[in-house]
Each structure stands twice: as C-alpha cells, then as structure tokens.
CSV table of C-alpha atoms in Angstrom, one decimal:
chain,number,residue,atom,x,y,z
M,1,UNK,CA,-77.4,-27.5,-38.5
M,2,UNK,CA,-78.7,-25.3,-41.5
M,3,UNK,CA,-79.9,-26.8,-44.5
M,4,UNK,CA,-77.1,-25.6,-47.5
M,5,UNK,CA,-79.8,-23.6,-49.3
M,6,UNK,CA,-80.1,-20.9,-46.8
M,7,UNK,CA,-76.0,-19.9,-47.5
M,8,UNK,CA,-77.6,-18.1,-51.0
M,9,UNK,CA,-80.8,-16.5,-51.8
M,10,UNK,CA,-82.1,-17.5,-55.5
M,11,UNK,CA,-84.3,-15.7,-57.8
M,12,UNK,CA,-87.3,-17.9,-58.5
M,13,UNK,CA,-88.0,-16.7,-62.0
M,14,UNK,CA,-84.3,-17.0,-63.1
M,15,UNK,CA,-83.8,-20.5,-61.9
M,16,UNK,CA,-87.1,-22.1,-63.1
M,17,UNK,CA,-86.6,-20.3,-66.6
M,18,UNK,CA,-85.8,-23.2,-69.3
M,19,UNK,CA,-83.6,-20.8,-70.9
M,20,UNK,CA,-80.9,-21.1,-68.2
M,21,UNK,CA,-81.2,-24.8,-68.3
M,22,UNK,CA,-77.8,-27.0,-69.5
M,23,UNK,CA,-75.5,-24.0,-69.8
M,24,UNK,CA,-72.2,-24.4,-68.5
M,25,UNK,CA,-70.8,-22.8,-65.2
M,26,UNK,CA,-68.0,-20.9,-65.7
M,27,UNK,CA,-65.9,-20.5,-62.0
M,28,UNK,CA,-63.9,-17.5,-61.0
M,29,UNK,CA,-63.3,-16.9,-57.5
M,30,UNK,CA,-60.5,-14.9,-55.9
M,31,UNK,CA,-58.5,-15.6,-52.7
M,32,UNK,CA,-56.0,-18.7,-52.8
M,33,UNK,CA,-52.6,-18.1,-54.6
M,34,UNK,CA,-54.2,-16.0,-57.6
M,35,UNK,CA,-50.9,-15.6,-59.2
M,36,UNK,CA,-50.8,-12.3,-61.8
M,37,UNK,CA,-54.8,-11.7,-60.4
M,38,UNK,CA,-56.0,-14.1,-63.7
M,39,UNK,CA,-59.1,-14.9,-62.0
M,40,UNK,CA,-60.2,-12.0,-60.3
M,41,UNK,CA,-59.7,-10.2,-64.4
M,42,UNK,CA,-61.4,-13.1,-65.8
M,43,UNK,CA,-64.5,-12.1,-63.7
M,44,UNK,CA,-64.4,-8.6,-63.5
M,45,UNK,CA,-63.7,-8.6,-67.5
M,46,UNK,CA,-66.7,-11.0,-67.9
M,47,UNK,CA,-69.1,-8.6,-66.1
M,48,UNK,CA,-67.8,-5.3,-67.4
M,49,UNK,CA,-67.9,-6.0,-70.9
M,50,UNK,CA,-71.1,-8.6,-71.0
M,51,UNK,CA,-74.9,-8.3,-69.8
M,52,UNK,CA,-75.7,-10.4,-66.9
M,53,UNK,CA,-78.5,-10.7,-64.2
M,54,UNK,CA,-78.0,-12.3,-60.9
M,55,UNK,CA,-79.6,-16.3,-60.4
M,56,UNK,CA,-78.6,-16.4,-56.7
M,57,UNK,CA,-76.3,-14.2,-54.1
M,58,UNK,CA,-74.4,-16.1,-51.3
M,59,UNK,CA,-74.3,-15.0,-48.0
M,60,UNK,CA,-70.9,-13.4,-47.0
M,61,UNK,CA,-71.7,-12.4,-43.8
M,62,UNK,CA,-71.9,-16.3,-43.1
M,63,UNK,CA,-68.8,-17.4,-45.6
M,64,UNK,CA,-66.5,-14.7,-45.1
M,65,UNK,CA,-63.8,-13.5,-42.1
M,66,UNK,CA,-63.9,-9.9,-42.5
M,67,UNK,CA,-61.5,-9.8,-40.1
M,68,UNK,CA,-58.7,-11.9,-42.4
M,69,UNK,CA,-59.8,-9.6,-45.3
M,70,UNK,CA,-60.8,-6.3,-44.3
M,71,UNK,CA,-63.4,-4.6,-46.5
M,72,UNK,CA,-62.0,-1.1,-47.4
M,73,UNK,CA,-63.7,2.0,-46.6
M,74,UNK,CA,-63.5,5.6,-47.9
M,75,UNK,CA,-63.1,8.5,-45.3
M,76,UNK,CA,-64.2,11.3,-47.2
M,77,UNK,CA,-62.9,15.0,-44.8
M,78,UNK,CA,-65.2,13.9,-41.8
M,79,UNK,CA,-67.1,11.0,-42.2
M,80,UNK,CA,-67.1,7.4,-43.6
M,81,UNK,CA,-68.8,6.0,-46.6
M,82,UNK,CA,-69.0,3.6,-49.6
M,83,UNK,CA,-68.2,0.2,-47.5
M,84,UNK,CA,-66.6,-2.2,-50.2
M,85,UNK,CA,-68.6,-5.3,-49.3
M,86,UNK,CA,-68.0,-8.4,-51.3
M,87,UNK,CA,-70.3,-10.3,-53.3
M,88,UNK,CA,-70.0,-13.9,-54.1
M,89,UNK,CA,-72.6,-14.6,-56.4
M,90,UNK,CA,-74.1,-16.8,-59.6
M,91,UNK,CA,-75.2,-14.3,-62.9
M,92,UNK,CA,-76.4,-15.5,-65.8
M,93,UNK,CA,-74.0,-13.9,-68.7
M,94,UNK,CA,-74.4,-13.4,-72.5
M,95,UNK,CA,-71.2,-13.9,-74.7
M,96,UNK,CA,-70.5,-11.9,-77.4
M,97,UNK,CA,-72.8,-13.6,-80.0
M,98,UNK,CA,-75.8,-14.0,-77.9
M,99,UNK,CA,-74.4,-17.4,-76.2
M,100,UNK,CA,-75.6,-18.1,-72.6
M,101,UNK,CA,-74.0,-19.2,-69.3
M,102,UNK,CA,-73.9,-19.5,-66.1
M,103,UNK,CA,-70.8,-17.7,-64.1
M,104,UNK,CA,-70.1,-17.8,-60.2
M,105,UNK,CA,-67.4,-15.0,-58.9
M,106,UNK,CA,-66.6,-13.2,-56.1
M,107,UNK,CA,-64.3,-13.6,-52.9
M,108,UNK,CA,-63.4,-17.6,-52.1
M,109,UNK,CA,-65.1,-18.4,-49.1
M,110,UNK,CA,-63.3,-18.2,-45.4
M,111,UNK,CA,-65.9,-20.7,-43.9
M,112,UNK,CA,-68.1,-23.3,-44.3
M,113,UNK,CA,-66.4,-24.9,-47.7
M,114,UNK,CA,-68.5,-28.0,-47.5
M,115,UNK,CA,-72.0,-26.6,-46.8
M,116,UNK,CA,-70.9,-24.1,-49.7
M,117,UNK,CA,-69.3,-26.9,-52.3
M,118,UNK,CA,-72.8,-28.6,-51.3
M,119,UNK,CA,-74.8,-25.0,-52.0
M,120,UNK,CA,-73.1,-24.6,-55.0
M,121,UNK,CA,-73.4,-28.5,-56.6
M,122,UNK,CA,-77.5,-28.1,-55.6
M,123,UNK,CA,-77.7,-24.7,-57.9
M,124,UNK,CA,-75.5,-26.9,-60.7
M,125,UNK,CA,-78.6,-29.6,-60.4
M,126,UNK,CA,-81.5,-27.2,-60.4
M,127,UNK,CA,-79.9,-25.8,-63.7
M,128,UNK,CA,-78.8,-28.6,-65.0
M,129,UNK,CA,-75.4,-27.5,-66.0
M,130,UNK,CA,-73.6,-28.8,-68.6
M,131,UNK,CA,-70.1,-28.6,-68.0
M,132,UNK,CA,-68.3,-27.1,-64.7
M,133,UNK,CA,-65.1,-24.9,-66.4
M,134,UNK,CA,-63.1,-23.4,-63.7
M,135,UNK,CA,-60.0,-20.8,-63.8
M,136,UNK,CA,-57.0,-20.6,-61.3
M,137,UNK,CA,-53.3,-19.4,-61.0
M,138,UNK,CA,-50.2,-20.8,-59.6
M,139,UNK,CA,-46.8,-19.1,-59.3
M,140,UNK,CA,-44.4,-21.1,-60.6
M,141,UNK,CA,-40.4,-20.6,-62.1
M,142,UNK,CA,-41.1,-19.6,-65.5
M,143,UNK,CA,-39.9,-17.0,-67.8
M,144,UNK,CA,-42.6,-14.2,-68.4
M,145,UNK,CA,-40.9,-14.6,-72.3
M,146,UNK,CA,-42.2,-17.5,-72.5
M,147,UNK,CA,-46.0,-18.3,-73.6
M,148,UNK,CA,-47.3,-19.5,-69.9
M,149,UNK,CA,-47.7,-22.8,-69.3
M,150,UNK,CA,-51.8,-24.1,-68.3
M,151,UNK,CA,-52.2,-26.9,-66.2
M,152,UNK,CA,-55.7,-28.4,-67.0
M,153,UNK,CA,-57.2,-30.5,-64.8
M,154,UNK,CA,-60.9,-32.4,-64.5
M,155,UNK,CA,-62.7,-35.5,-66.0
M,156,UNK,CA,-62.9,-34.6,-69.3
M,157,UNK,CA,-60.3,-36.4,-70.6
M,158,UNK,CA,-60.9,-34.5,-74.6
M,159,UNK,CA,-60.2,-31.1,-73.1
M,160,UNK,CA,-57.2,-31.3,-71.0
M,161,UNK,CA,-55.3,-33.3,-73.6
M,162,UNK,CA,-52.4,-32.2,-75.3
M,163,UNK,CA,-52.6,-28.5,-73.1
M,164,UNK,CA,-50.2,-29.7,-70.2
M,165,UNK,CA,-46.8,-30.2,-71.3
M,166,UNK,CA,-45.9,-32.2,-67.8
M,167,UNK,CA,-48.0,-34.0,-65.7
M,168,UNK,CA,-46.7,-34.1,-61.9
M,169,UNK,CA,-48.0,-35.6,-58.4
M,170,UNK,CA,-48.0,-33.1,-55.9
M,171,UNK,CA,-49.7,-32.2,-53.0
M,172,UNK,CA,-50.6,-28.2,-52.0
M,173,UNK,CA,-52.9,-26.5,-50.2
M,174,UNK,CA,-56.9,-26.3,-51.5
M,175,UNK,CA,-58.9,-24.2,-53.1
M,176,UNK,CA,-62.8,-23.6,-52.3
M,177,UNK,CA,-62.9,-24.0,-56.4
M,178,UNK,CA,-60.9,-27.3,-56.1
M,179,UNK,CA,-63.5,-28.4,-53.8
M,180,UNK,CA,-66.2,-27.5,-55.9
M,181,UNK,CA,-64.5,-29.9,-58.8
M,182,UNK,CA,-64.1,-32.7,-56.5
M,183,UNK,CA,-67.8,-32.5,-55.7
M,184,UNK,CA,-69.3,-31.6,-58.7
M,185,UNK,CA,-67.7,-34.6,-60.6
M,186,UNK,CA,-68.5,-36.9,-57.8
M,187,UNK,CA,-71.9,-35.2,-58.4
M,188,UNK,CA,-72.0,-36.5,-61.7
M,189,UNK,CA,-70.9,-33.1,-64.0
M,190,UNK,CA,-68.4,-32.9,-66.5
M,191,UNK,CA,-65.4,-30.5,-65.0
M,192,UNK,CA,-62.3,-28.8,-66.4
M,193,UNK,CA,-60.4,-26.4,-64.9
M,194,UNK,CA,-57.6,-24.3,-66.4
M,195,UNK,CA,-54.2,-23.5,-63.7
M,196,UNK,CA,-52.4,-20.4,-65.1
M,197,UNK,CA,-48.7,-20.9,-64.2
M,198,UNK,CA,-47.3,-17.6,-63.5
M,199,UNK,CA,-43.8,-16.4,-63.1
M,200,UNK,CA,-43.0,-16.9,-59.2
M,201,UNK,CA,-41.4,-13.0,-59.6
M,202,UNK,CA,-44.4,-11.8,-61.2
M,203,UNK,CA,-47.3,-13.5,-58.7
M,204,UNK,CA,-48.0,-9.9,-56.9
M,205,UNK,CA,-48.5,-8.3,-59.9
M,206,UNK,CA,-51.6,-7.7,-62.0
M,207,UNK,CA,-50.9,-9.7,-65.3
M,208,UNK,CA,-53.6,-9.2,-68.2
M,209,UNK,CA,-51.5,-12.1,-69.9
M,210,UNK,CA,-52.5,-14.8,-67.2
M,211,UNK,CA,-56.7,-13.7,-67.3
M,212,UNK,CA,-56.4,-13.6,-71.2
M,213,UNK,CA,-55.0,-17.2,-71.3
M,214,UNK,CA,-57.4,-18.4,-69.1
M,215,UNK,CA,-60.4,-16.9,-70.9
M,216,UNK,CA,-59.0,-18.3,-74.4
M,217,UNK,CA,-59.0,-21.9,-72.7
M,218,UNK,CA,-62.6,-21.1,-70.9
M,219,UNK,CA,-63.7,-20.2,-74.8
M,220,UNK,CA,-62.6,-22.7,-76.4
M,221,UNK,CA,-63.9,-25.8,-73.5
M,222,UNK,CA,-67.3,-24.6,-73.2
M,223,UNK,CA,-67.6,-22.8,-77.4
M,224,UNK,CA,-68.4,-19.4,-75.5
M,225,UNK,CA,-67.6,-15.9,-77.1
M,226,UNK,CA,-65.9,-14.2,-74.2
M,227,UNK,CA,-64.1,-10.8,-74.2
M,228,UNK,CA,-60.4,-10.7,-74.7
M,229,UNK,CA,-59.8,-7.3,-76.7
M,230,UNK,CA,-58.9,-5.2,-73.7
M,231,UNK,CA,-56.4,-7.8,-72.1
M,232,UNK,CA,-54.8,-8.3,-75.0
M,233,UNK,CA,-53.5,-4.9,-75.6
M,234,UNK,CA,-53.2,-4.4,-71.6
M,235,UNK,CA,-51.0,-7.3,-71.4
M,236,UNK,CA,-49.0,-5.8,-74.3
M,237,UNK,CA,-48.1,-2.4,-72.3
M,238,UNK,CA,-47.7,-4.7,-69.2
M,239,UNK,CA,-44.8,-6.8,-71.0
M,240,UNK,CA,-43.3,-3.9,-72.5
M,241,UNK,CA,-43.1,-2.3,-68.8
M,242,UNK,CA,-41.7,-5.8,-67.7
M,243,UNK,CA,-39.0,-5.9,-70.9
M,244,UNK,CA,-38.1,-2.2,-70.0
M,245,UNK,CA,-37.4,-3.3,-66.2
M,246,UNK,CA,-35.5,-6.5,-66.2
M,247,UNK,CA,-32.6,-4.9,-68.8
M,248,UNK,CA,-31.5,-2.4,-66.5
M,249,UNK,CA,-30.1,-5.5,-64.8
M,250,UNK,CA,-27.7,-7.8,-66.1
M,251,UNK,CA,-28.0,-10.0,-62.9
M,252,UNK,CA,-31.8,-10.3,-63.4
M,253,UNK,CA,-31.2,-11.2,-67.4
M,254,UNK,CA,-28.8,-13.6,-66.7
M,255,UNK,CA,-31.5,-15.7,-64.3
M,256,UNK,CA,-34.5,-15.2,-66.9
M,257,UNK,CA,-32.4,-16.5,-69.0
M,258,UNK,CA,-31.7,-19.2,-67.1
M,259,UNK,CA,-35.4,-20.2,-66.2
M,260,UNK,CA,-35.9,-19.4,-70.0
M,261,UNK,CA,-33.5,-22.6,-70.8
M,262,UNK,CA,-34.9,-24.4,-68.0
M,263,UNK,CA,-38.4,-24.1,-69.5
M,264,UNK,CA,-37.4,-24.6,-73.2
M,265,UNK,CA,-35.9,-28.2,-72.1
M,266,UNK,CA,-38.5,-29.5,-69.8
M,267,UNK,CA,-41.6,-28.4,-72.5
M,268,UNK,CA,-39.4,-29.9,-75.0
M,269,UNK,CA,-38.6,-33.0,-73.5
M,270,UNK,CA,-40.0,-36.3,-74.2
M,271,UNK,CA,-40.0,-36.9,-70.2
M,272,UNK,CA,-43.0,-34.9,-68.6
M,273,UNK,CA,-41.5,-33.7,-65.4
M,274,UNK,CA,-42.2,-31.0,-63.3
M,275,UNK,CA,-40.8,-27.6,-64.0
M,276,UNK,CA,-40.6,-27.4,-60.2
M,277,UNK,CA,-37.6,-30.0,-60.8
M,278,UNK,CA,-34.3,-29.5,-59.6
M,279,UNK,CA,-31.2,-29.9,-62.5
M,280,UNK,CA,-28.3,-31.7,-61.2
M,281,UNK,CA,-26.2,-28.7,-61.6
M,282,UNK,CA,-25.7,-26.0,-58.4
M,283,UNK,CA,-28.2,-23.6,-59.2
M,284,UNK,CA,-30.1,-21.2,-57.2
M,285,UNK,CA,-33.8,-22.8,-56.6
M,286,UNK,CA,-37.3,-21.3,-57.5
M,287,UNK,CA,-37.7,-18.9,-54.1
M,288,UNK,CA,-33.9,-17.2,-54.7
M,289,UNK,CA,-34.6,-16.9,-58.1
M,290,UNK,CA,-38.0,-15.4,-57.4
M,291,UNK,CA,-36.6,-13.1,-54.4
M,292,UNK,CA,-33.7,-11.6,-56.7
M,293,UNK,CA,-35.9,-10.7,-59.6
M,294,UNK,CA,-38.8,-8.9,-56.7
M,295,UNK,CA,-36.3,-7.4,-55.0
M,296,UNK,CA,-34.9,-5.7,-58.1
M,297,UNK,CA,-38.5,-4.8,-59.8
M,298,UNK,CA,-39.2,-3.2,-56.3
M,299,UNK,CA,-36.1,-1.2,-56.3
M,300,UNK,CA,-37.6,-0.2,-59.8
M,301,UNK,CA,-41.6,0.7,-58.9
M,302,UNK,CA,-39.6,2.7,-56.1
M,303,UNK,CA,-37.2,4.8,-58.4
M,304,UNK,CA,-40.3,5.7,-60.8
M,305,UNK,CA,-42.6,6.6,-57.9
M,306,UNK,CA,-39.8,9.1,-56.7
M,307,UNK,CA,-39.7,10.9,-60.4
C-alpha cells in the first residue's frame, strides 16, 4: 500500500514557514448534495477576491473518477483545447485585514476517502491548525423567504450553540468533508462545520444566499475577514428573480406559504424537532412539494429562454 503522503505534493518552504503555523483550516469541497452551490461560491469567492499561494496539491488522477464526472473540454472549429482538470488543493489565504489561514477546496474525492481523510489530518499536524471550520449544504423544505436555517455541527460546543434551532438524529449518506471532521477531532483538533439548509426546490440552482451564510458563520468561528460584498448584492438580484417567478403562480404561493407556516412553528417552538417532520394534517410531503415548485420554475427558465 502507499504511504498517505504521496496522494499530495507539499511545498517545503510553505509548510516549514512558522507563519503558517496554528491558523485555522477553512474546508470547501464540492460534490455531495451542495444544495444552492454554497460551497463551491464559498471557495471560488475566497480565491477570487483574496491572495493565496498553494501549501500542497492533491493528486486527482488517484482520487478522482473522471469517468462519474467528466472534465469538460472546448472544441474550438477543428481541434480540442483548454481540458478543465480539477484541482483539489490546500492555499494559504489572506483575509481582508491581513489575517491568515489555511483553506482546502476543490472537487470531493471519488476514491480513496481514508488514505485522503488521513492525507489531509497529517498536513493539519504539520501546521498545526488551530481550528478545522468546514461548510456544507443540504436541501431541505424551507421557504427561500425565510432567513435559511444552519445546522452546525463539531466539538466545539461555544460555537454551535444557540445557531441550530432543532437538533435531530438522522442518518444520510457521507461526505469526504464529514470524514475529515470525524478524523480530525479524533485526531485531537477543534472542528465546526456549518450545513446550509436550502430550499428542496431551489437545490439545483446557484444561490449567493446559501455561500454568503456560510462565509458569515466561517467569519465569525474562526475571527477571519472574508469577502461577502459580491454575494450579498448577487443574492439580492437572485431573490428578486425568485419573488418575480413564484407569483405568477397561485398554486406555487399557496405551498411557500405553507412551508413558510411550517417553518415559523417549528423555529418557534419550544420542542426542537426536525423540520423534516410530518404535521398530523394531510399534507403533501417534502419531495411533492419540491417537484411542484421545479416543475413550475422550469416551465418559467423555459418561457424566458424562448423570448
């Protein structure tokens, strides 16, 4: 078997340099669920808008099924060129006011999860991280005119207090960045991560709303400066395009109105059950709700495509 190390290549210099030393680890990868696209923004706004320089590139040709996820490719008249390969990799970043950390992005890994969680939890040593913040999304029945409801979730018991409104028992599929907080905390680091509920109708779409959440929870767990201009005011136009959809349907109204009453009662009740919770009245559940409100936004992308 191959030692873990050989799954990334480091840069000496950056991971012996003291100044990189007990930063926190900031975790966005992309690939399971990803409701609205929050963490895939989260990273791409991170390194667009902030200086960075690479500590240590993973091997995708070993972690990733290229087959399962195609890497797109431009044909340009007669000829190929500019293969999208992608790149899973740790950067050190600097925040807005000259605050550093350590952030790992890219595509979640096909293969190999343990031999990467182990990869991953060997870089988080050498460094000597501080604090392990990760960012997900769900897709769950909520109104998009509501504030979204964050799941938090580590062993820091001070910051996921008081940000979950319910607390439920469920079991789901994993995540490669699940792994890594299982690991890493049995590893010894402090670890919080930050679930972005997202409306079930809204999970395919790109949702400036869901990243800007997460990156306001990221900021304030690890005291990090971290851009949110741009998504604000994208996720503004976005929920103005959403508003401007859903009332040319009374039928769609009438069930975000519904999941709007649903929401109010179970974040205002005393009780912390799941929002995935069934009322005792007949009502359509989560996947009819969500099916009725696609199918009509469809029907919508569809009629302004034609004009």
């Amino acid at each position: 078997m191959h030692e873990s190390h050989k799954l990334y290549l480091g840069h000496a210099g950056l991971l012996g340099d003291p100044r990189l030393k007990g930063l926190p680890l900031v975790v966005a990868m992309t690939g399971y669920a990803e409701a609205g696209q929050a963490a895939r923004q989260v990273g791409e706004e991170i390194l667009e808008t902030l200086d960075s320089q690479q500590v240590a590139e993973f091997d995708v040709d070993r972690l990733y099924d290229y087959r399962s996820r195609r890497p797109r490719v431009k044909f340009i008249e007669d000829h190929f060129e500019n293969f999208d390969l992608p790149e899973l990799s740790l950067r050190a970043v600097t925040d807005g006011l000259g605050q550093p950390f350590l952030l790992l992005s890219g595509p979640e890994p096909d293969l190999l999860w343990q031999r990467f969680a182990q990869s991953v939890a060997e870089l988080a040593e050498t460094l000597d991280v501080s604090l392990v913040a990760s960012v997900s999304s769900m897709p769950m029945p909520v109104p998009h005119t509501r504030p979204l409801p964050v799941t938090a979730h580590g062993n820091r018991e001070d910051l996921i207090a008081g940000i979950s409104p319910w607390k439920p028992i469920a079991e789901l599929g994993g995540s490669a960045a699940q792994m890594l907080e299982v690991v890493l905390g049995e590893r010894g680091f402090d670890t919080i991560g930050y679930t972005v509920n997202v409306p079930q109708y809204l999970a395919d779409a790109e949702l400036p709303q869901a990243a800007l959440i997460a990156l306001e929870h990221l900021g304030a767990a690890t005291h990090l400066n971290l851009p949110t201009d741009r998504l604000r005011e994208s996720g503004r136009e976005v929920e103005q395009q959403i508003d401007d959809q859903v009332s040319g349907s009374p039928e769609v109204q009438a069930i975000v109105t519904h999941l709007e009453q649903r929401y109010d009662e179970h974040v205002g009740a005393s009780s912390q059950r799941s929002l995935l919770a069934r009322d005792e009245s007949e009502i359509p559940d989560a996947d009819e709700l969500g099916a009725t409100i696609e199918a009509f936004l469809a029907e919508q992308d569809e009629d302004s495509s034609e004009d």
